[in-house]
Amino acid sequence: MPPLPQSAHIARDFIRTTLADRVGRDRIDDVTVTVSELVSNALRYGRAPGAEAELQPALWLAYWDRWSCAVCGVTDESDRAPVAVEAEDLAESGRGLQVVSALSDGWGWNPRADGGKIVWALFRL
């Protein structure tokens, strides 16, 4: 995905189109909001320390009819673990991983062999 503010919108459109005939509308909304948060976090926090190259996060989506679940993941270049924090009541940001936790059936992250990480969320459908 391009490192642009529109990337979250592009990701949401991709999810809606891909899951349109497979998943109920409410659950699609949960997945699209979660993906939007993951993409936004990757763009905001995902650059490796000292990296000069342009950040290029990638979005992955896996869907299994047999198990009625989907996993979405977003890669970035940073090795730092994502941490959910308590945002102040009037803060304009800082709740992304709380949203991910509330809307998904589970989330986590894994380091990538070539550096960086993938942050993922699981959805039972």
PDB file of C-alpha atoms in Angstrom:
ATOM      1  CA  MET A   1       0.000   0.000   0.000  1.00  0.00           C
ATOM      2  CA  PRO A   2       1.231   3.488  -0.628  1.00  0.00           C
ATOM      3  CA  PRO A   3       2.354   5.430   2.461  1.00  0.00           C
ATOM      4  CA  LEU A   4      -0.482   7.946   2.125  1.00  0.00           C
ATOM      5  CA  PRO A   5      -3.378   8.986   4.352  1.00  0.00           C
ATOM      6  CA  GLN A   6      -5.713   7.405   1.754  1.00  0.00           C
ATOM      7  CA  SER A   7      -4.226   3.951   2.425  1.00  0.00           C
ATOM      8  CA  ALA A   8      -6.702   3.249   5.228  1.00  0.00           C
ATOM      9  CA  HIS A   9      -9.554   4.046   2.813  1.00  0.00           C
ATOM     10  CA  ILE A  10      -8.023   1.799   0.133  1.00  0.00           C
ATOM     11  CA  ALA A  11      -7.740  -1.020   2.699  1.00  0.00           C
ATOM     12  CA  ARG A  12     -11.367  -0.604   3.807  1.00  0.00           C
ATOM     13  CA  ASP A  13     -12.579  -0.761   0.195  1.00  0.00           C
ATOM     14  CA  PHE A  14     -10.516  -3.908  -0.399  1.00  0.00           C
ATOM     15  CA  ILE A  15     -12.005  -5.631   2.659  1.00  0.00           C
ATOM     16  CA  ARG A  16     -15.589  -4.649   1.802  1.00  0.00           C
ATOM     17  CA  THR A  17     -15.225  -5.878  -1.782  1.00  0.00           C
ATOM     18  CA  THR A  18     -13.483  -9.118  -0.822  1.00  0.00           C
ATOM     19  CA  LEU A  19     -15.901 -10.126   1.946  1.00  0.00           C
ATOM     20  CA  ALA A  20     -19.128  -8.713   0.418  1.00  0.00           C
ATOM     21  CA  ASP A  21     -20.677 -12.052  -0.593  1.00  0.00           C
ATOM     22  CA  ARG A  22     -19.234 -14.080   2.270  1.00  0.00           C
ATOM     23  CA  VAL A  23     -19.894 -12.215   5.514  1.00  0.00           C
ATOM     24  CA  GLY A  24     -22.737 -10.290   7.151  1.00  0.00           C
ATOM     25  CA  ARG A  25     -22.670  -6.489   7.006  1.00  0.00           C
ATOM     26  CA  ASP A  26     -22.071  -5.994  10.741  1.00  0.00           C
ATOM     27  CA  ARG A  27     -19.036  -8.244  10.714  1.00  0.00           C
ATOM     28  CA  ILE A  28     -17.678  -6.592   7.561  1.00  0.00           C
ATOM     29  CA  ASP A  29     -17.888  -3.275   9.420  1.00  0.00           C
ATOM     30  CA  ASP A  30     -15.868  -4.767  12.310  1.00  0.00           C
ATOM     31  CA  VAL A  31     -13.190  -6.039   9.930  1.00  0.00           C
ATOM     32  CA  THR A  32     -12.974  -2.789   7.950  1.00  0.00           C
ATOM     33  CA  VAL A  33     -12.639  -0.615  11.065  1.00  0.00           C
ATOM     34  CA  THR A  34      -9.987  -2.962  12.458  1.00  0.00           C
ATOM     35  CA  VAL A  35      -8.017  -2.981   9.205  1.00  0.00           C
ATOM     36  CA  SER A  36      -8.212   0.798   9.083  1.00  0.00           C
ATOM     37  CA  GLU A  37      -6.702   0.988  12.582  1.00  0.00           C
ATOM     38  CA  LEU A  38      -3.946  -1.496  11.733  1.00  0.00           C
ATOM     39  CA  VAL A  39      -3.018   0.384   8.550  1.00  0.00           C
ATOM     40  CA  SER A  40      -3.050   3.737  10.343  1.00  0.00           C
ATOM     41  CA  ASN A  41      -0.818   2.348  13.097  1.00  0.00           C
ATOM     42  CA  ALA A  42       1.608   0.887  10.556  1.00  0.00           C
ATOM     43  CA  LEU A  43       1.871   4.239   8.805  1.00  0.00           C
ATOM     44  CA  ARG A  44       2.255   6.173  12.044  1.00  0.00           C
ATOM     45  CA  TYR A  45       4.545   3.881  14.054  1.00  0.00           C
ATOM     46  CA  GLY A  46       5.893   1.290  11.630  1.00  0.00           C
ATOM     47  CA  ARG A  47       9.105   2.850  10.349  1.00  0.00           C
ATOM     48  CA  ALA A  48      12.284   1.115  11.478  1.00  0.00           C
ATOM     49  CA  PRO A  49      14.591   3.365  13.542  1.00  0.00           C
ATOM     50  CA  GLY A  50      16.969   5.212  11.230  1.00  0.00           C
ATOM     51  CA  ALA A  51      15.250   3.938   8.072  1.00  0.00           C
ATOM     52  CA  GLU A  52      15.458   6.308   5.127  1.00  0.00           C
ATOM     53  CA  ALA A  53      13.539   4.225   2.604  1.00  0.00           C
ATOM     54  CA  GLU A  54       9.877   4.962   2.024  1.00  0.00           C
ATOM     55  CA  LEU A  55       7.603   2.999   4.340  1.00  0.00           C
ATOM     56  CA  GLN A  56       5.593   0.417   2.386  1.00  0.00           C
ATOM     57  CA  PRO A  57       3.155  -1.508   4.613  1.00  0.00           C
ATOM     58  CA  ALA A  58       1.361  -4.509   3.151  1.00  0.00           C
ATOM     59  CA  LEU A  59      -2.153  -5.750   3.885  1.00  0.00           C
ATOM     60  CA  TRP A  60      -2.918  -9.479   4.033  1.00  0.00           C
ATOM     61  CA  LEU A  61      -6.327 -11.112   4.258  1.00  0.00           C
ATOM     62  CA  ALA A  62      -7.000 -14.824   4.642  1.00  0.00           C
ATOM     63  CA  TYR A  63     -10.541 -16.201   4.621  1.00  0.00           C
ATOM     64  CA  TRP A  64     -11.498 -19.813   5.361  1.00  0.00           C
ATOM     65  CA  ASP A  65     -15.005 -21.045   4.538  1.00  0.00           C
ATOM     66  CA  ARG A  66     -14.345 -24.316   6.307  1.00  0.00           C
ATOM     67  CA  TRP A  67     -13.597 -22.680   9.667  1.00  0.00           C
ATOM     68  CA  SER A  68     -15.769 -19.590   9.153  1.00  0.00           C
ATOM     69  CA  CYS A  69     -13.007 -17.185  10.038  1.00  0.00           C
ATOM     70  CA  ALA A  70     -10.795 -14.516   8.566  1.00  0.00           C
ATOM     71  CA  VAL A  71      -7.425 -13.147   9.579  1.00  0.00           C
ATOM     72  CA  CYS A  72      -6.185  -9.788   8.429  1.00  0.00           C
ATOM     73  CA  GLY A  73      -2.652  -8.582   8.960  1.00  0.00           C
ATOM     74  CA  VAL A  74      -0.614  -5.496   8.219  1.00  0.00           C
ATOM     75  CA  THR A  75       3.158  -5.549   7.966  1.00  0.00           C
ATOM     76  CA  ASP A  76       5.543  -2.749   8.838  1.00  0.00           C
ATOM     77  CA  GLU A  77       9.297  -2.252   9.229  1.00  0.00           C
ATOM     78  CA  SER A  78       9.515  -1.692  12.986  1.00  0.00           C
ATOM     79  CA  ASP A  79      10.561  -4.459  15.378  1.00  0.00           C
ATOM     80  CA  ARG A  80       8.818  -2.712  18.296  1.00  0.00           C
ATOM     81  CA  ALA A  81       5.882  -4.593  19.796  1.00  0.00           C
ATOM     82  CA  PRO A  82       2.506  -2.869  19.531  1.00  0.00           C
ATOM     83  CA  VAL A  83       1.131  -1.928  22.945  1.00  0.00           C
ATOM     84  CA  ALA A  84      -2.434  -0.948  23.777  1.00  0.00           C
ATOM     85  CA  VAL A  85      -2.407   2.141  25.978  1.00  0.00           C
ATOM     86  CA  GLU A  86      -5.012   3.963  28.017  1.00  0.00           C
ATOM     87  CA  ALA A  87      -5.719   7.217  26.210  1.00  0.00           C
ATOM     88  CA  GLU A  88      -6.855  10.251  28.153  1.00  0.00           C
ATOM     89  CA  ASP A  89     -10.570  11.014  27.947  1.00  0.00           C
ATOM     90  CA  LEU A  90     -10.199  13.929  25.514  1.00  0.00           C
ATOM     91  CA  ALA A  91      -7.260  12.538  23.518  1.00  0.00           C
ATOM     92  CA  GLU A  92      -7.744  12.508  19.744  1.00  0.00           C
ATOM     93  CA  SER A  93      -5.659   9.367  19.268  1.00  0.00           C
ATOM     94  CA  GLY A  94      -4.265   6.441  21.217  1.00  0.00           C
ATOM     95  CA  ARG A  95      -7.238   4.088  21.161  1.00  0.00           C
ATOM     96  CA  GLY A  96      -6.471   2.115  17.998  1.00  0.00           C
ATOM     97  CA  LEU A  97      -5.467  -1.169  19.611  1.00  0.00           C
ATOM     98  CA  GLN A  98      -8.348  -0.894  22.079  1.00  0.00           C
ATOM     99  CA  VAL A  99     -10.664  -0.704  19.054  1.00  0.00           C
ATOM    100  CA  VAL A 100      -8.910  -3.683  17.453  1.00  0.00           C
ATOM    101  CA  SER A 101      -9.277  -5.663  20.671  1.00  0.00           C
ATOM    102  CA  ALA A 102     -12.970  -4.785  21.015  1.00  0.00           C
ATOM    103  CA  LEU A 103     -13.961  -5.615  17.421  1.00  0.00           C
ATOM    104  CA  SER A 104     -11.871  -8.715  16.736  1.00  0.00           C
ATOM    105  CA  ASP A 105     -11.933 -12.138  18.362  1.00  0.00           C
ATOM    106  CA  GLY A 106      -8.221 -11.911  18.990  1.00  0.00           C
ATOM    107  CA  TRP A 107      -5.181  -9.985  17.844  1.00  0.00           C
ATOM    108  CA  GLY A 108      -1.450 -10.161  18.168  1.00  0.00           C
ATOM    109  CA  TRP A 109       1.785  -9.667  16.348  1.00  0.00           C
ATOM    110  CA  ASN A 110       4.689 -11.717  15.077  1.00  0.00           C
ATOM    111  CA  PRO A 111       8.198 -10.727  14.014  1.00  0.00           C
ATOM    112  CA  ARG A 112       9.055 -11.219  10.343  1.00  0.00           C
ATOM    113  CA  ALA A 113      12.174 -13.135   9.317  1.00  0.00           C
ATOM    114  CA  ASP A 114      13.384 -10.229   7.194  1.00  0.00           C
ATOM    115  CA  GLY A 115      12.807  -7.642   9.949  1.00  0.00           C
ATOM    116  CA  GLY A 116       9.752  -5.760  11.003  1.00  0.00           C
ATOM    117  CA  LYS A 117       6.527  -7.372  12.107  1.00  0.00           C
ATOM    118  CA  ILE A 118       3.001  -8.301  11.135  1.00  0.00           C
ATOM    119  CA  VAL A 119       0.119  -7.189  13.356  1.00  0.00           C
ATOM    120  CA  TRP A 120      -2.928  -9.383  12.843  1.00  0.00           C
ATOM    121  CA  ALA A 121      -6.535  -9.715  13.935  1.00  0.00           C
ATOM    122  CA  LEU A 122      -8.743 -12.820  13.864  1.00  0.00           C
ATOM    123  CA  PHE A 123     -12.483 -12.763  13.169  1.00  0.00           C
ATOM    124  CA  ARG A 124     -14.965 -15.595  13.615  1.00  0.00           C
ATOM    125  CA  LEU A 125     -17.599 -15.150  10.950  1.00  0.00           C
TER     126      LEU A 125
END
